[in-house]
XYZ file of C-alpha atoms in Angstrom:
706
model
C 0.000 0.000 0.000
C 2.699 2.502 0.993
C 4.885 1.492 -1.993
C 7.957 1.434 0.247
C 10.635 -1.267 0.428
C 10.723 -4.041 3.026
C 13.304 -3.855 5.779
C 14.233 -4.890 9.319
C 12.629 -2.025 11.249
C 9.256 -2.657 12.901
C 7.307 -0.705 10.263
C 9.053 -2.345 7.304
C 8.978 -5.979 8.412
C 7.659 -8.304 5.716
C 4.244 -9.929 6.327
C 2.472 -12.441 4.082
C -1.193 -13.112 3.393
C -2.256 -16.230 5.309
C -4.404 -17.636 2.499
C -2.922 -20.701 0.801
C -1.648 -19.944 -2.677
C -1.553 -16.177 -2.193
C 1.483 -15.159 -0.084
C 0.995 -11.504 -1.125
C 3.401 -9.377 0.882
C 2.659 -6.291 2.987
C 4.918 -4.270 5.236
C 3.979 -4.349 8.908
C 2.990 -0.652 8.892
C 0.396 -1.282 6.168
C -0.999 -4.287 8.034
C -1.358 -2.200 11.201
C -3.018 0.607 9.234
C -5.557 -1.737 7.633
C -6.278 -3.471 10.935
C -6.723 -0.162 12.765
C -9.289 1.244 10.360
C -11.039 -2.036 9.589
C -12.510 -2.135 13.086
C -14.336 -5.433 13.554
C -14.222 -6.308 9.844
C -12.217 -9.237 8.508
C -8.901 -8.612 6.778
C -9.322 -8.725 3.008
C -6.176 -9.221 0.933
C -5.761 -6.631 -1.820
C -4.339 -9.298 -4.135
C -6.314 -12.546 -3.727
C -9.477 -10.798 -2.512
C -10.087 -13.382 0.231
C -11.113 -12.505 3.772
C -9.413 -13.902 6.833
C -9.669 -13.521 10.588
C -5.867 -13.571 10.693
C -4.105 -10.576 9.212
C -0.855 -11.157 7.257
C 1.818 -12.727 9.439
C 5.571 -12.325 9.545
C 7.528 -14.988 7.703
C 10.393 -15.900 10.044
C 12.465 -17.480 7.261
C 12.265 -14.347 5.096
C 13.061 -12.185 8.114
C 16.219 -14.232 8.731
C 17.179 -13.890 5.071
C 16.632 -10.135 5.290
C 18.915 -9.955 8.308
C 21.595 -11.901 6.452
C 21.369 -9.363 3.638
C 21.571 -6.413 6.041
C 24.495 -7.916 7.970
C 26.460 -8.044 4.719
C 25.228 -4.630 3.612
C 26.327 -2.959 6.869
C 29.748 -4.588 7.019
C 29.105 -6.714 10.117
C 31.374 -9.545 9.009
C 34.444 -7.278 8.770
C 33.760 -5.498 12.062
C 35.725 -7.930 14.232
C 38.790 -7.445 12.031
C 39.264 -3.938 13.473
C 41.896 -5.124 15.949
C 44.306 -2.180 15.579
C 43.760 1.404 16.772
C 43.887 2.743 13.206
C 41.350 0.245 11.853
C 39.017 0.689 14.828
C 39.113 4.495 14.575
C 38.437 4.234 10.859
C 35.347 2.088 11.445
C 33.994 4.263 14.266
C 34.401 7.415 12.173
C 32.709 5.819 9.176
C 29.637 4.781 11.170
C 29.405 8.165 12.907
C 29.396 9.877 9.515
C 26.528 7.656 8.371
C 24.256 8.602 11.264
C 25.236 12.276 11.162
C 24.600 12.405 7.430
C 21.113 10.910 7.834
C 20.277 13.339 10.657
C 21.557 16.241 8.550
C 19.366 15.141 5.636
C 16.279 15.134 7.872
C 17.133 18.569 9.260
C 17.739 19.956 5.752
C 14.417 18.664 4.441
C 12.618 20.122 7.463
C 14.480 23.449 7.504
C 11.601 25.433 6.022
C 8.887 23.179 7.404
C 9.583 22.983 11.132
C 6.062 21.735 11.770
C 6.848 18.574 9.794
C 9.058 17.256 12.602
C 6.719 15.559 15.047
C 7.627 14.728 18.625
C 8.161 11.116 17.561
C 10.659 12.178 14.877
C 12.420 14.499 17.312
C 12.703 11.622 19.761
C 14.252 9.361 17.125
C 16.735 12.062 16.128
C 17.647 12.628 19.789
C 18.208 8.896 20.286
C 20.384 8.757 17.170
C 22.422 11.755 18.330
C 22.856 10.208 21.798
C 24.140 7.066 20.070
C 26.664 9.193 18.134
C 27.815 10.778 21.406
C 28.404 7.317 22.865
C 30.469 6.310 19.832
C 32.496 9.502 20.129
C 33.421 8.607 23.714
C 34.659 5.225 22.523
C 36.521 6.987 19.703
C 38.251 9.285 22.192
C 39.287 6.316 24.345
C 40.893 4.697 21.318
C 42.635 7.983 20.437
C 44.126 8.065 23.924
C 45.384 4.509 23.491
C 46.791 5.422 20.064
C 48.693 8.373 21.506
C 50.382 6.027 23.933
C 53.286 4.745 21.858
C 53.800 1.795 24.178
C 53.441 -1.423 22.137
C 52.970 -3.568 25.225
C 50.452 -6.364 25.633
C 48.512 -4.079 27.953
C 47.778 -1.703 25.073
C 46.634 -4.621 22.914
C 44.262 -5.689 25.677
C 42.867 -2.151 25.868
C 42.179 -2.162 22.125
C 40.491 -5.562 22.438
C 38.325 -4.257 25.288
C 37.451 -1.127 23.303
C 36.461 -3.273 20.326
C 34.193 -5.401 22.539
C 32.590 -2.277 24.005
C 32.134 -0.855 20.507
C 30.515 -4.011 19.135
C 28.233 -4.161 22.187
C 27.067 -0.586 21.603
C 26.449 -1.265 17.908
C 24.459 -4.377 18.766
C 22.451 -3.228 21.779
C 22.488 -4.701 25.233
C 19.501 -7.009 24.913
C 20.249 -10.721 24.795
C 20.246 -12.772 21.575
C 20.386 -9.663 19.364
C 21.623 -9.745 15.803
C 25.160 -8.362 15.765
C 25.216 -4.627 14.935
C 21.412 -4.569 15.214
C 21.134 -1.226 17.031
C 23.257 0.587 14.452
C 21.370 -0.990 11.543
C 17.956 -0.156 13.014
C 18.958 3.461 13.712
C 20.164 3.941 10.122
C 17.130 2.233 8.603
C 14.714 4.176 10.823
C 16.304 7.470 9.784
C 16.114 6.462 6.113
C 12.416 5.673 6.621
C 11.852 9.093 8.240
C 13.508 10.847 5.300
C 10.891 9.379 2.959
C 8.043 10.355 5.293
C 9.290 13.934 5.729
C 9.707 14.365 1.976
C 5.975 13.657 1.575
C 5.022 16.259 4.196
C 7.619 18.755 2.982
C 6.333 19.030 -0.572
C 2.652 18.083 -0.137
C 1.386 19.627 3.128
C -2.216 20.102 1.907
C -2.521 16.506 0.760
C -0.928 15.290 3.982
C -3.501 17.256 5.985
C -6.319 15.699 3.965
C -4.823 12.238 4.490
C -4.776 12.747 8.266
C -8.414 13.890 8.214
C -9.494 10.913 6.130
C -7.609 8.427 8.268
C -9.512 9.716 11.298
C -12.829 8.901 9.587
C -11.943 5.731 7.667
C -13.653 2.671 9.084
C -16.533 4.601 10.627
C -19.941 3.259 9.759
C -21.323 6.455 8.306
C -20.793 7.662 4.728
C -17.412 7.016 3.076
C -15.609 10.363 3.480
C -12.656 10.462 1.020
C -13.523 11.907 -2.397
C -11.256 11.817 -5.429
C -11.951 15.413 -6.436
C -10.620 16.572 -3.053
C -7.552 14.399 -3.584
C -6.802 15.972 -6.977
C -7.531 19.500 -5.761
C -5.159 19.120 -2.818
C -2.340 17.868 -5.042
C -3.008 20.832 -7.352
C -2.703 23.245 -4.388
C 0.594 21.701 -3.360
C 2.005 21.694 -6.882
C 0.982 25.324 -7.393
C 3.137 26.307 -4.426
C 6.275 24.606 -5.735
C 8.696 26.348 -8.048
C 10.140 23.562 -10.179
C 13.866 24.414 -9.833
C 13.442 24.244 -6.045
C 13.062 20.466 -6.355
C 16.674 19.297 -6.684
C 17.288 16.409 -9.092
C 18.911 13.342 -7.554
C 22.293 12.172 -8.810
C 23.178 8.620 -7.770
C 26.742 7.310 -7.827
C 27.159 3.554 -8.237
C 29.962 1.085 -8.867
C 31.987 -1.714 -7.364
C 33.493 -1.333 -3.898
C 36.838 0.545 -3.993
C 36.094 2.160 -7.356
C 36.355 5.637 -5.784
C 32.638 6.501 -5.739
C 32.694 8.414 -2.473
C 35.884 10.272 -3.396
C 34.328 11.307 -6.697
C 31.181 12.449 -4.893
C 33.239 14.636 -2.539
C 35.092 16.180 -5.474
C 31.801 16.752 -7.331
C 30.608 18.653 -4.272
C 33.875 20.603 -4.510
C 34.939 19.405 -1.078
C 38.662 19.044 -0.532
C 40.673 18.053 2.485
C 42.421 21.319 3.330
C 44.656 19.729 5.953
C 45.751 17.018 3.540
C 45.955 14.782 6.582
C 46.004 11.637 4.481
C 49.203 12.884 2.902
C 50.650 13.386 6.358
C 49.674 9.865 7.277
C 47.544 11.070 10.183
C 44.204 9.343 9.728
C 42.909 10.404 13.137
C 42.817 14.070 12.128
C 40.945 13.161 8.946
C 38.218 11.209 10.723
C 37.546 14.071 13.105
C 37.494 16.626 10.288
C 35.179 14.462 8.203
C 32.459 14.545 10.844
C 32.405 18.344 11.159
C 28.768 19.570 11.095
C 27.205 21.206 7.999
C 30.049 20.075 5.761
C 29.811 16.314 5.939
C 32.065 14.222 3.762
C 30.919 11.042 2.167
C 32.930 8.465 4.152
C 36.062 7.252 2.358
C 38.435 4.427 3.167
C 39.898 1.267 1.708
C 37.189 -1.399 1.521
C 33.504 -0.870 2.196
C 32.834 2.738 3.204
C 29.114 3.183 2.431
C 26.519 0.989 4.142
C 23.278 2.646 3.032
C 22.269 5.442 0.616
C 23.530 8.787 1.926
C 22.119 12.055 0.582
C 24.111 15.266 0.298
C 22.281 18.369 -0.891
C 24.649 20.753 -2.647
C 24.172 24.223 -4.101
C 26.542 25.451 -6.800
C 27.625 29.028 -7.378
C 24.971 29.418 -10.103
C 22.242 28.841 -7.491
C 21.302 25.389 -8.809
C 20.767 22.653 -6.229
C 21.265 18.920 -6.632
C 21.094 15.982 -4.262
C 24.003 13.575 -4.535
C 23.226 10.042 -3.400
C 26.159 7.878 -2.385
C 24.880 4.346 -3.020
C 26.686 1.451 -1.373
C 29.163 -0.323 -3.629
C 28.348 -3.574 -5.353
C 29.915 -6.801 -4.150
C 28.080 -9.249 -6.417
C 28.752 -10.133 -10.030
C 25.201 -11.152 -10.889
C 24.171 -9.586 -14.193
C 20.590 -10.928 -13.988
C 17.824 -8.545 -12.957
C 16.192 -9.899 -9.787
C 15.181 -8.809 -6.319
C 17.851 -8.531 -3.687
C 20.863 -7.769 -5.870
C 22.442 -4.485 -6.930
C 19.700 -3.706 -9.437
C 17.351 -3.452 -6.458
C 19.627 -0.926 -4.740
C 19.749 1.149 -7.931
C 15.946 1.170 -8.192
C 15.347 2.023 -4.524
C 17.723 5.011 -4.722
C 15.283 6.538 -7.251
C 17.674 8.994 -8.901
C 17.264 11.078 -12.037
C 20.871 10.678 -13.162
C 23.127 7.741 -12.348
C 26.911 7.902 -12.586
C 28.566 4.510 -13.071
C 32.105 4.685 -11.690
C 34.775 2.151 -12.629
C 38.487 1.996 -11.927
C 39.019 -0.625 -14.645
C 37.710 -1.444 -18.099
C 33.891 -1.499 -18.096
C 32.607 -5.034 -17.488
C 29.348 -6.851 -18.242
C 28.057 -5.738 -14.825
C 28.563 -2.080 -15.653
C 26.869 -2.456 -19.033
C 23.919 -4.339 -17.505
C 23.456 -1.538 -14.969
C 23.593 0.992 -17.797
C 21.005 -0.940 -19.792
C 18.732 -1.255 -16.747
C 18.946 2.460 -15.927
C 18.337 3.673 -19.486
C 15.838 1.116 -20.783
C 13.943 -0.044 -17.681
C 14.083 2.922 -15.308
C 14.173 5.423 -18.218
C 16.769 7.586 -16.449
C 20.002 9.133 -17.693
C 23.294 7.334 -17.178
C 26.838 8.758 -17.235
C 30.034 6.703 -17.350
C 33.118 7.686 -15.394
C 36.515 6.005 -15.595
C 38.066 6.869 -12.255
C 41.627 6.602 -10.882
C 43.042 7.430 -14.296
C 46.282 8.506 -12.622
C 47.532 4.924 -12.345
C 46.709 4.179 -15.986
C 48.331 7.433 -17.124
C 51.547 6.841 -15.166
C 51.854 3.257 -16.421
C 51.347 4.264 -20.058
C 53.768 7.168 -19.714
C 56.453 4.885 -18.325
C 55.767 2.263 -21.008
C 55.669 4.621 -24.015
C 58.160 7.323 -23.018
C 60.539 5.019 -21.122
C 60.761 7.486 -18.226
C 58.975 7.969 -14.932
C 56.618 10.924 -15.135
C 57.795 12.695 -11.977
C 61.479 12.425 -13.014
C 61.022 13.237 -16.712
C 64.064 14.811 -18.369
C 63.464 16.912 -21.453
C 61.981 20.161 -22.805
C 58.629 21.328 -21.384
C 57.021 21.330 -24.834
C 57.983 17.693 -25.339
C 56.469 16.821 -21.955
C 53.207 18.565 -22.855
C 53.041 16.753 -26.215
C 53.598 13.415 -24.488
C 50.901 14.190 -21.924
C 48.449 15.025 -24.721
C 49.244 11.813 -26.605
C 48.830 9.624 -23.520
C 45.491 11.225 -22.596
C 44.174 10.765 -26.153
C 45.224 7.151 -26.028
C 43.425 6.690 -22.720
C 40.241 8.206 -24.179
C 40.318 5.668 -27.001
C 40.923 2.801 -24.588
C 38.098 3.579 -22.139
C 35.473 3.696 -24.893
C 35.700 -0.073 -25.231
C 34.342 -2.661 -22.803
C 36.109 -5.732 -21.481
C 35.350 -7.578 -24.744
C 36.839 -4.835 -26.917
C 33.454 -3.615 -28.140
C 32.853 0.132 -28.275
C 30.383 1.321 -25.631
C 27.300 3.026 -27.018
C 27.573 6.309 -25.156
C 28.533 9.826 -26.138
C 31.321 10.250 -23.617
C 33.262 8.542 -20.863
C 34.454 11.061 -18.279
C 38.019 10.667 -17.033
C 38.595 11.477 -13.360
C 41.300 11.120 -10.769
C 39.595 10.755 -7.374
C 41.374 8.671 -4.815
C 40.961 8.593 -1.045
C 44.708 8.462 -0.588
C 47.677 10.083 -2.294
C 51.009 8.297 -2.484
C 54.569 9.000 -3.498
C 53.819 7.980 -7.077
C 50.879 10.269 -7.825
C 51.569 13.167 -5.449
C 53.518 15.293 -7.982
C 50.943 14.669 -10.683
C 48.128 16.184 -8.569
C 49.853 19.574 -8.580
C 49.483 19.859 -12.373
C 46.346 21.239 -14.023
C 45.880 18.379 -16.527
C 45.453 15.913 -13.617
C 41.910 17.202 -13.162
C 41.057 15.472 -16.446
C 37.249 15.818 -16.928
C 36.148 16.557 -13.359
C 35.371 20.232 -14.091
C 33.479 19.259 -17.226
C 31.440 16.738 -15.234
C 30.694 19.283 -12.503
C 29.620 21.877 -15.080
C 27.116 19.435 -16.530
C 25.725 18.298 -13.163
C 25.489 21.847 -11.817
C 23.323 22.993 -14.721
C 20.975 20.116 -15.509
C 18.093 21.044 -17.842
C 14.798 22.118 -16.276
C 13.301 18.879 -17.552
C 15.128 16.965 -14.804
C 13.470 19.094 -12.117
C 10.073 18.604 -13.753
C 10.426 14.825 -13.912
C 11.572 14.684 -10.279
C 8.507 16.650 -9.121
C 6.201 14.568 -11.304
C 7.545 11.325 -9.824
C 7.207 12.631 -6.276
C 3.615 13.748 -6.854
C 2.613 10.529 -8.618
C 4.143 8.392 -5.880
C 2.327 10.468 -3.254
C -1.094 10.322 -4.891
C -0.736 6.554 -5.427
C 0.093 6.106 -1.761
C -3.008 8.062 -0.669
C -5.272 6.143 -3.078
C -3.911 2.825 -1.817
C -4.310 3.849 1.807
C -7.699 5.593 1.728
C -9.602 4.320 -1.307
C -8.446 0.754 -1.907
C -10.651 -0.513 0.915
C -13.210 -3.296 1.186
C -15.878 -1.284 2.992
C -16.316 1.605 0.557
C -19.909 0.424 0.081
C -22.021 -2.250 1.742
C -20.843 -5.377 -0.053
C -23.300 -7.552 1.905
C -26.226 -5.581 0.491
C -25.140 -6.303 -3.085
C -24.375 -9.956 -2.322
C -27.963 -10.474 -1.182
C -29.261 -8.431 -4.075
C -27.280 -10.495 -6.615
C -28.470 -13.732 -5.028
C -32.117 -12.687 -5.377
C -31.675 -11.299 -8.883
C -30.164 -14.605 -10.003
C -33.746 -15.923 -10.049
C -34.149 -14.180 -13.428
C -31.839 -14.632 -16.432
C -29.045 -12.059 -16.675
C -30.578 -10.017 -13.844
C -27.580 -10.618 -11.558
C -25.564 -8.521 -14.036
C -27.786 -5.595 -13.108
C -26.751 -6.034 -9.481
C -23.093 -5.921 -10.504
C -23.753 -2.764 -12.469
C -25.520 -1.131 -9.524
C -22.644 -2.145 -7.238
C -20.141 -0.476 -9.550
C -22.325 2.620 -9.679
C -22.264 2.748 -5.880
C -18.461 2.473 -5.769
C -18.044 5.259 -8.325
C -20.443 7.489 -6.395
C -18.791 6.647 -3.044
C -15.435 7.701 -4.521
C -16.990 10.807 -6.045
C -16.100 9.776 -9.601
C -19.835 10.137 -10.396
C -22.241 12.504 -8.635
C -25.215 10.367 -9.565
C -26.076 7.363 -11.704
C -25.223 7.350 -15.392
C -28.923 6.992 -16.169
C -29.661 10.210 -14.258
C -26.895 11.992 -16.150
C -28.307 10.750 -19.451
C -31.858 11.721 -18.487
C -31.023 15.208 -17.154
C -28.031 16.005 -19.376
C -25.915 16.831 -16.324
C -22.174 16.220 -16.036
C -20.211 14.775 -13.124
C -18.236 17.369 -11.160
C -15.056 15.300 -11.036
C -15.039 14.563 -14.744
C -15.628 18.230 -15.567
C -12.692 19.043 -13.292
C -10.440 16.570 -15.137
C -11.470 17.900 -18.547
C -10.252 21.406 -17.655
C -6.678 20.120 -17.820
C -7.014 18.872 -21.414
C -4.776 15.937 -20.479
C -3.597 13.248 -22.876
C -4.697 9.863 -21.544
C -4.427 6.619 -23.491
C -7.892 5.114 -23.071
C -6.626 1.675 -24.042
C -4.645 1.582 -20.764
C -7.733 2.166 -18.616
C -9.077 -0.900 -16.816
C -12.652 0.363 -16.340
C -15.137 2.437 -18.323
C -15.374 5.096 -15.590
C -13.455 7.652 -17.677
C -14.305 6.460 -21.164
C -15.962 9.776 -22.134
C -13.717 12.026 -20.073
C -10.720 12.117 -22.402
C -10.433 12.032 -26.215
C -11.393 8.643 -27.669
C -8.579 6.116 -28.051
C -9.734 2.585 -28.833
C -6.376 0.963 -28.102
C -6.340 -2.839 -28.194
C -9.919 -3.805 -29.068
C -9.071 -7.518 -29.119
C -8.475 -7.532 -25.371
C -11.749 -5.720 -24.726
C -13.738 -8.182 -26.850
C -12.281 -11.108 -24.900
C -13.308 -9.524 -21.595
C -16.867 -8.881 -22.778
C -17.111 -12.423 -24.156
C -16.124 -13.973 -20.830
C -18.920 -12.060 -19.063
C -21.428 -13.143 -21.702
C -20.447 -16.801 -21.247
C -21.079 -16.614 -17.490
C -24.489 -15.062 -18.157
C -25.359 -17.788 -20.652
C -24.550 -20.540 -18.170
C -26.859 -18.954 -15.601
C -29.667 -18.589 -18.142
C -29.414 -22.213 -19.233
C -29.705 -23.550 -15.699
C -32.639 -21.324 -14.907
C -34.355 -22.299 -18.190
C -34.118 -25.995 -17.314
C -35.840 -25.271 -14.011
C -38.748 -23.533 -15.763
C -39.249 -26.566 -18.036
C -39.374 -28.870 -15.041
C -41.964 -26.646 -13.340
C -44.061 -26.577 -16.463
C -44.023 -30.373 -16.712
C -45.433 -30.695 -13.205
C -48.289 -28.290 -13.964
C -49.241 -29.653 -17.375
C -49.312 -33.296 -16.265
C -50.974 -33.405 -12.803
C -52.272 -36.859 -13.546
C -50.017 -39.684 -14.581
C -48.349 -42.819 -13.475
C -46.511 -43.001 -10.167
C -43.272 -43.328 -12.070
C -44.010 -40.163 -14.003
C -44.972 -38.277 -10.848
C -41.867 -39.514 -9.050
C -39.660 -38.394 -11.957
C -41.397 -35.009 -12.030
C -40.905 -34.455 -8.277
C -37.246 -35.461 -8.651
C -36.721 -32.920 -11.400
C -38.462 -30.231 -9.331
C -36.205 -30.971 -6.333
C -33.126 -30.888 -8.568
C -34.301 -27.562 -9.983
C -34.661 -26.088 -6.489
C -31.143 -27.256 -5.606
C -29.718 -25.828 -8.841
C -31.593 -22.591 -8.294
C -30.324 -22.225 -4.702
C -26.781 -23.034 -5.820
C -27.029 -20.530 -8.636
C -28.154 -17.800 -6.228
C -25.308 -18.557 -3.837
C -22.794 -18.626 -6.691
C -24.122 -15.306 -7.984
C -23.841 -13.691 -4.531
C -20.216 -14.772 -4.098
C -19.321 -13.900 -7.693
C -20.845 -10.445 -7.307
C -18.805 -9.836 -4.152
C -15.567 -10.774 -5.933
C -16.524 -8.697 -8.970
C -17.098 -5.625 -6.820
C -13.740 -5.945 -5.072
C -12.092 -6.523 -8.412
C -13.780 -3.436 -9.840
C -12.767 -1.334 -6.846
C -9.113 -2.271 -7.368
C -9.277 -1.615 -11.104
C -10.891 1.774 -10.504
C -8.073 2.667 -8.093
C -5.559 1.632 -10.768
C -7.285 3.937 -13.252
C -7.226 6.860 -10.829
C -3.485 6.405 -10.293
C -2.931 6.126 -14.042
C -5.003 9.235 -14.849
C -3.350 11.236 -12.063
C 0.044 11.043 -13.782
C -1.225 12.963 -16.818
C -3.045 15.506 -14.653
C 0.063 16.096 -12.534
C 2.140 16.726 -15.645
C -0.397 19.250 -16.943
C -0.395 21.139 -13.627
C 3.414 21.302 -13.646
C 3.491 22.450 -17.283
C 0.972 25.184 -16.498
C 3.077 26.318 -13.536
C 6.204 26.365 -15.701
C 4.446 28.531 -18.267
C 3.242 30.910 -15.544
C 6.778 31.118 -14.198
C 8.258 31.819 -17.643
C 5.677 34.541 -18.301
C 6.447 36.120 -14.940
C 10.194 36.132 -15.615
C 9.656 37.574 -19.093
C 7.535 40.338 -17.592
C 10.286 41.107 -15.076
C 12.847 41.318 -17.878
C 10.568 43.652 -19.840
C 10.073 45.941 -16.838
C 13.831 46.058 -16.241
């Protein structure tokens, strides 16, 4: 319902429908929401349509598998290897940066909407900050041990004790906890809050309406939520948003150790002024990296990113972007399936993805590129990072001299540099199989977390920037279209979430009433179809799609308020994609795939014919009993037997019709919700386009006045 991913926090735990053969999965928060507003009603699965006294239950096996995935994702297995002061300090700093970055993201998103931070959110942030303070105390203890240059066994024991204390704090002090559980749950809870705050931040009117509706859902009076209110609230929210104020998201992906985080820091134009890595003093670096309001993406050898970290950045031209540091890939699975790196790419939901590689592009990189461009329909940029090593090797091979000790005229050096760089550009355009990559450009960058004696001199020269400035120029001035698409996706996701939560419910109308009605109408041929039609009419009117019945509209010539509202946008909607006829006259006619529609109509006609045949046989049997009151005992016995069989068939037909009508109504309700979500996307785009035009006219008027 909420469209969010599953996870290990209480709200995101995976629950499955208890009906055999269904196993449809809900997050725990959605199950609790449905249960809360259902009152004393049975739980009805959105997928299989069956009711059950037991709501979806947690699958312990899947929960264990999720924890295995998260243990690997958050570097739990390598934690116990931090048995030196340097390694332990590195790990502590990295995890502190993660939590601080997530807190900073929440604060940034709530900066201009202080009312969006509820007491519950404030409590979670306070708990996370208290956890950071505890880790800092452990960090300081390790620093004190590090400063003691005594290499005695006593110092080793102190480091071992500090590591045990550290692991205990990351895990939590309850018994039988998953290792590192507390740290994982804090990070995942903060990530969950970021998504919730984003909804409130950009769509306050719709959020207010959602709260009001949730307070009335499940009550036995009239169904309160109306679709016209839903669309009007999203229009209010969109009218208050200036498109460029919605920063596009730029995701950085690649294998572990490819230099993703270093490239992200350079793209944000963050440099280490103290150059403490060059001085070999990692302790200074870790402290500097966690300075508030200027957070670094964590960098170190090995895994440095455990979960997606957002960094909002504003360039000198006033344009804002959100960089997303996505954890590095450790698998080599090129098949698209749940649980692997493709899933991480999708969940990051970025507008531009930068694939970073420190080697020749492999099948994995090309599969990611294909997935991003052809499945997600997002832009993809390729970056060949750590070009310094390749450049120095080629220079030594071709020129027969080390670069930093080159002997010869300056002009000759510059020519050699140009030749080597051109050669590198030709090389990186081909994949591991020697085939040229179908992309306009591969950016060359030199972003490494650590300088060494071999590349130190090279960094002082201007050419060593390679294409980093060119890449930054592009990212800092993305076309307006990227901002528009980001806002459209946010709004569409939001409206789908509200429809799923408030409208996709089993008690929109009295289903029992129409079950009984269908059962009684089954006494006459085809009459149960009328009950289905009336049930659909009731659902449309409960939603507010129709003000009154279609017959009343036809008789009076009146139009439905909601449909008139939709028509004002002059939206382009492909009618062939609609699953119901609710909006068939709302948008310009588009027949689409008529073959599919004929098949659907035929299947309904077949069901009606079966009902008519059974009922016709019963009438013949009744007639036989009336026409032949006198006859042999055998004849009378046969007649009574046929009459009894007719009564049984008739009762069975009524029961079947009642159940079938119930399922049809639930099916129609779900299809109508699908149509509303589908239509909303076109309406949202029209609202944004209108706002863009208004903005352009306003700016033109300002220019004219100046």
